[in-house]
């Protein structure tokens, strides 16, 4: 029997979501759906359901560092992503550990700067934003802020597509790294994302799905991009495939009824249409 081809490996550094729709759980589901073996360094635990964050507890920065260290020494990691990092101390630990392994691991880093939950709950301490800008953003192959996160980084709201184009250009100029600015919070018929890289802007559109109260779309999107990079796709190809994948997870969402009769939605990380070819 012929040996199986080597499966690409990706590492996610993020928080654990008890409802399994976002965070580490969403990342692993996405990696698996796209043919990538997922490793995890857990930064903390979030007790939540879609629309409600009940409690957040971070793990120690030392534990985050130890998880990363043993994995980076052992596996042929082809791409890395970060999600919720909680605090400046953890952001610094992640950056320092990646730098310590830079000669061994040259995997591209996708940063999803998770700051606010879909429910509106703040998830990131103020000191972490400065640590992102000083220590982690310079290591990135891509940063994937949504409009709220971009507004926090720039200090002003982003209300329409022209403002979104201006904000993306300013972010790339400020940080000197590629930026995928996600416009899912804009009004309109389409969910529009803009990729700013190499002095160009590439637009990605998909029909906007209304009336679906899911969470974890940002985690899933960035994980799908990371899976693409781990599999050898170019950055634009990885984003294009990831956009199709996350659109399918929303359109084919799962639904249950709670004890009170309310609808409970979750992304479907095994959609029948995963986006196809890039």
Coordinates of C-alpha atoms in Angstrom, one line a residue:
X1 CA 0.0 0.0 0.0
X2 CA 1.4 3.4 -1.0
X3 CA 2.2 5.8 1.8
X4 CA -0.2 8.7 2.4
X5 CA 1.0 12.1 1.2
X6 CA 2.2 14.3 4.1
X7 CA -0.6 16.3 5.6
X8 CA 0.2 20.0 6.1
X9 CA 0.3 21.1 9.7
X10 CA -1.1 24.4 11.1
X11 CA -1.0 25.9 14.7
X12 CA -3.7 28.0 16.2
X13 CA -3.0 30.0 19.3
X14 CA -6.3 31.1 20.7
X15 CA -9.0 30.7 23.4
X16 CA -11.3 27.8 24.0
X17 CA -15.1 28.4 23.3
X18 CA -17.3 26.2 25.4
X19 CA -20.1 26.4 22.7
X20 CA -17.5 25.2 20.1
X21 CA -18.6 27.8 17.5
X22 CA -15.6 30.0 17.8
X23 CA -12.0 30.0 19.1
X24 CA -9.8 26.8 19.1
X25 CA -12.8 24.6 18.3
X26 CA -13.8 26.5 15.2
X27 CA -10.1 26.6 14.1
X28 CA -9.7 22.8 14.4
X29 CA -13.0 22.1 12.6
X30 CA -11.9 24.4 9.8
X31 CA -8.4 22.9 9.5
X32 CA -9.9 19.4 9.4
X33 CA -12.4 20.4 6.7
X34 CA -9.7 21.8 4.5
X35 CA -7.3 18.9 4.9
X36 CA -4.9 20.4 7.4
X37 CA -3.8 18.8 10.7
X38 CA -4.3 21.3 13.5
X39 CA -2.2 21.9 16.6
X40 CA -3.3 24.1 19.5
X41 CA -1.8 26.4 22.1
X42 CA -4.8 27.4 24.3
X43 CA -4.6 30.9 25.8
X44 CA -7.7 30.8 28.0
X45 CA -11.2 29.5 28.4
X46 CA -14.4 31.3 27.6
X47 CA -17.7 30.2 29.0
X48 CA -20.2 31.2 26.3
X49 CA -23.1 30.5 24.1
X50 CA -23.9 32.4 20.9
X51 CA -24.8 35.9 22.0
X52 CA -23.6 35.6 25.6
X53 CA -20.2 35.6 27.2
X54 CA -20.6 34.3 30.8
X55 CA -17.0 34.1 32.0
X56 CA -13.4 34.4 30.7
X57 CA -10.3 33.0 32.3
X58 CA -6.8 33.3 30.8
X59 CA -4.1 30.7 31.3
X60 CA -0.6 31.9 32.3
X61 CA 1.7 33.4 29.7
X62 CA 4.2 30.7 30.8
X63 CA 1.8 27.9 29.9
X64 CA 1.1 29.5 26.5
X65 CA 4.9 29.7 25.9
X66 CA 5.4 26.1 26.9
X67 CA 2.6 24.8 24.6
X68 CA 4.1 26.7 21.7
X69 CA 7.6 25.7 22.4
X70 CA 7.0 22.0 22.4
X71 CA 5.0 22.1 19.2
X72 CA 7.4 24.3 17.3
X73 CA 10.2 22.0 18.2
X74 CA 8.4 18.9 17.2
X75 CA 6.1 19.5 14.2
X76 CA 6.7 20.7 10.6
X77 CA 4.3 23.7 11.1
X78 CA 3.5 25.3 7.8
X79 CA 1.3 28.2 9.0
X80 CA 0.3 29.8 12.3
X81 CA -2.7 31.9 13.4
X82 CA -3.6 33.7 16.5
X83 CA -7.0 34.4 17.9
X84 CA -8.0 35.7 21.3
X85 CA -4.8 36.4 23.3
X86 CA -6.5 38.1 26.3
X87 CA -3.6 40.3 27.6
X88 CA -0.4 42.2 26.8
X89 CA 1.6 39.6 28.7
X90 CA 0.3 36.7 26.5
X91 CA 0.8 38.8 23.3
X92 CA 4.4 39.4 24.3
X93 CA 4.9 35.7 25.2
X94 CA 3.6 34.7 21.8
X95 CA 5.8 37.1 20.0
X96 CA 8.9 36.2 22.0
X97 CA 8.4 32.5 21.4
X98 CA 7.9 32.9 17.7
X99 CA 11.0 35.0 17.4
X100 CA 13.0 32.4 19.4
X101 CA 12.0 29.7 16.8
X102 CA 12.4 32.0 13.8
X103 CA 15.4 30.1 12.4
X104 CA 13.6 26.8 12.7
X105 CA 10.1 27.8 11.7
X106 CA 9.4 30.3 9.0
X107 CA 5.7 29.6 8.8
X108 CA 3.5 32.6 7.8
X109 CA 1.6 34.1 10.7
X110 CA -2.1 35.2 10.3
X111 CA -3.2 37.5 13.1
X112 CA -7.0 37.7 13.9
X113 CA -6.9 40.6 16.5
X114 CA -9.9 39.3 18.4
X115 CA -11.1 42.2 20.6
X116 CA -14.9 42.1 20.9
X117 CA -17.2 39.2 20.8
X118 CA -20.2 39.1 18.4
X119 CA -22.3 39.6 21.5
X120 CA -20.5 43.0 22.1
X121 CA -18.5 41.8 25.1
X122 CA -15.0 43.1 25.3
X123 CA -12.5 40.2 25.3
X124 CA -9.1 41.9 25.2
X125 CA -7.4 44.0 27.9
X126 CA -6.3 47.5 26.9
X127 CA -2.6 46.7 27.4
X128 CA -2.8 44.0 24.7
X129 CA -3.4 46.5 21.9
X130 CA 0.0 48.2 22.5
X131 CA 1.7 44.8 22.7
X132 CA 0.1 43.8 19.4
X133 CA 1.4 46.9 17.7
X134 CA 4.9 46.8 19.1
X135 CA 5.6 43.1 19.1
X136 CA 3.3 40.9 17.2
X137 CA 2.1 42.8 14.1
X138 CA 5.7 43.1 12.8
X139 CA 5.8 39.3 12.5
X140 CA 2.6 39.0 10.5
X141 CA 2.0 37.8 7.0
X142 CA -1.6 39.0 7.3
X143 CA -3.8 40.8 9.9
X144 CA -7.6 40.3 9.6
X145 CA -9.5 43.0 11.6
X146 CA -13.2 43.5 11.3
X147 CA -14.5 47.0 11.2
X148 CA -14.9 47.4 15.0
X149 CA -11.3 46.1 15.5
X150 CA -9.9 48.4 12.8
X151 CA -11.8 51.3 14.3
X152 CA -10.2 50.6 17.6
X153 CA -6.7 50.5 16.0
X154 CA -7.3 53.7 14.1
X155 CA -9.3 55.6 16.8
X156 CA -12.3 56.4 14.6
X157 CA -15.5 54.6 13.3
X158 CA -15.8 53.1 9.8
X159 CA -19.3 53.6 8.5
X160 CA -19.3 52.9 4.8
X161 CA -17.2 51.5 1.9
X162 CA -15.2 54.6 1.1
X163 CA -14.3 54.9 4.8
X164 CA -13.4 51.2 4.7
X165 CA -11.0 51.7 1.8
X166 CA -9.4 54.6 3.5
X167 CA -9.0 52.7 6.8
X168 CA -7.4 49.7 5.1
X169 CA -4.9 51.9 3.3
X170 CA -4.1 53.6 6.6
X171 CA -3.6 50.3 8.4
X172 CA -1.2 49.0 5.8
X173 CA 0.7 52.2 5.9
X174 CA 0.8 52.3 9.7
X175 CA 1.9 48.7 10.2
X176 CA 3.6 47.9 6.9
X177 CA 1.9 44.5 6.6
X178 CA -0.9 43.0 4.5
X179 CA -4.4 43.7 5.9
X180 CA -7.7 41.9 5.2
X181 CA -10.3 44.3 6.3
X182 CA -13.6 42.5 6.8
X183 CA -16.7 44.5 6.0
X184 CA -19.4 42.1 7.2
X185 CA -20.8 44.8 9.6
X186 CA -21.6 47.2 6.8
X187 CA -25.2 47.5 5.5
X188 CA -26.0 46.2 2.1
X189 CA -26.7 43.0 0.1
X190 CA -23.1 41.8 0.0
X191 CA -20.5 41.1 2.6
X192 CA -17.4 42.9 1.3
X193 CA -13.9 42.3 2.4
X194 CA -10.8 44.2 1.1
X195 CA -7.3 42.7 0.9
X196 CA -4.6 45.4 1.0
X197 CA -1.2 43.9 -0.1
X198 CA 1.7 45.0 -2.2
X199 CA 0.2 48.4 -3.0
X200 CA -3.0 46.8 -4.4
X201 CA -6.5 46.3 -3.2
X202 CA -8.4 43.1 -4.0
X203 CA -12.2 43.0 -3.3
X204 CA -14.0 39.8 -2.2
X205 CA -17.8 39.7 -2.2
X206 CA -20.4 37.2 -1.1
X207 CA -24.2 37.4 -0.5
X208 CA -24.9 38.6 3.0
X209 CA -26.9 36.1 5.0
X210 CA -29.5 37.9 7.2
X211 CA -31.3 36.6 10.3
X212 CA -28.6 34.1 11.3
X213 CA -27.2 34.7 14.8
X214 CA -24.0 32.8 14.6
X215 CA -20.6 33.6 16.1
X216 CA -17.1 32.5 15.2
X217 CA -17.1 33.8 11.6
X218 CA -13.8 35.7 12.1
X219 CA -12.1 32.7 13.7
X220 CA -13.3 30.4 10.9
X221 CA -12.3 32.9 8.2
X222 CA -8.7 33.4 9.5
X223 CA -8.3 29.6 10.2
X224 CA -9.4 28.9 6.6
X225 CA -6.8 31.4 5.3
X226 CA -4.2 29.8 7.5
X227 CA -5.1 26.3 6.2
X228 CA -4.7 27.7 2.6
X229 CA -1.2 29.1 3.4
X230 CA -0.2 25.8 5.1
X231 CA -1.3 24.0 1.9
X232 CA 0.9 26.2 -0.4
X233 CA -1.7 28.6 -1.7
X234 CA -0.7 32.2 -2.3
X235 CA -2.2 34.8 0.0
X236 CA -4.8 36.0 -2.5
X237 CA -5.8 32.4 -3.3
X238 CA -6.0 31.5 0.4
X239 CA -8.3 34.5 1.1
X240 CA -10.5 33.7 -1.9
X241 CA -11.0 30.1 -0.9
X242 CA -11.5 31.1 2.7
X243 CA -14.2 33.6 1.8
X244 CA -16.1 30.9 -0.1
X245 CA -15.7 28.5 2.8
X246 CA -16.9 30.8 5.5
X247 CA -19.8 31.9 3.3
X248 CA -20.9 28.3 3.0
X249 CA -20.6 27.7 6.8
X250 CA -23.0 30.6 7.4
X251 CA -25.4 29.7 4.6
X252 CA -25.6 26.1 5.7
X253 CA -25.7 26.9 9.5
X254 CA -27.0 24.5 12.1
X255 CA -30.0 25.4 14.2
X256 CA -31.6 24.1 17.4
X257 CA -34.3 25.2 19.8
X258 CA -33.4 26.2 23.4
X259 CA -35.5 25.2 26.3
X260 CA -37.4 28.5 26.1
X261 CA -38.1 27.9 22.4
X262 CA -35.7 30.4 21.0
X263 CA -33.5 29.6 18.0
X264 CA -29.8 28.8 18.6
X265 CA -27.6 29.0 15.5
X266 CA -24.0 27.7 14.8
X267 CA -21.7 27.7 11.8
X268 CA -21.6 24.4 9.9
X269 CA -17.9 23.7 9.6
X270 CA -18.7 20.7 7.3
X271 CA -20.6 22.4 4.5
X272 CA -21.5 20.4 1.4
X273 CA -20.0 23.2 -0.6
X274 CA -16.6 24.2 0.7
X275 CA -15.9 26.8 -1.9
X276 CA -14.4 24.5 -4.6
X277 CA -11.3 25.5 -6.5
X278 CA -9.7 28.9 -6.0

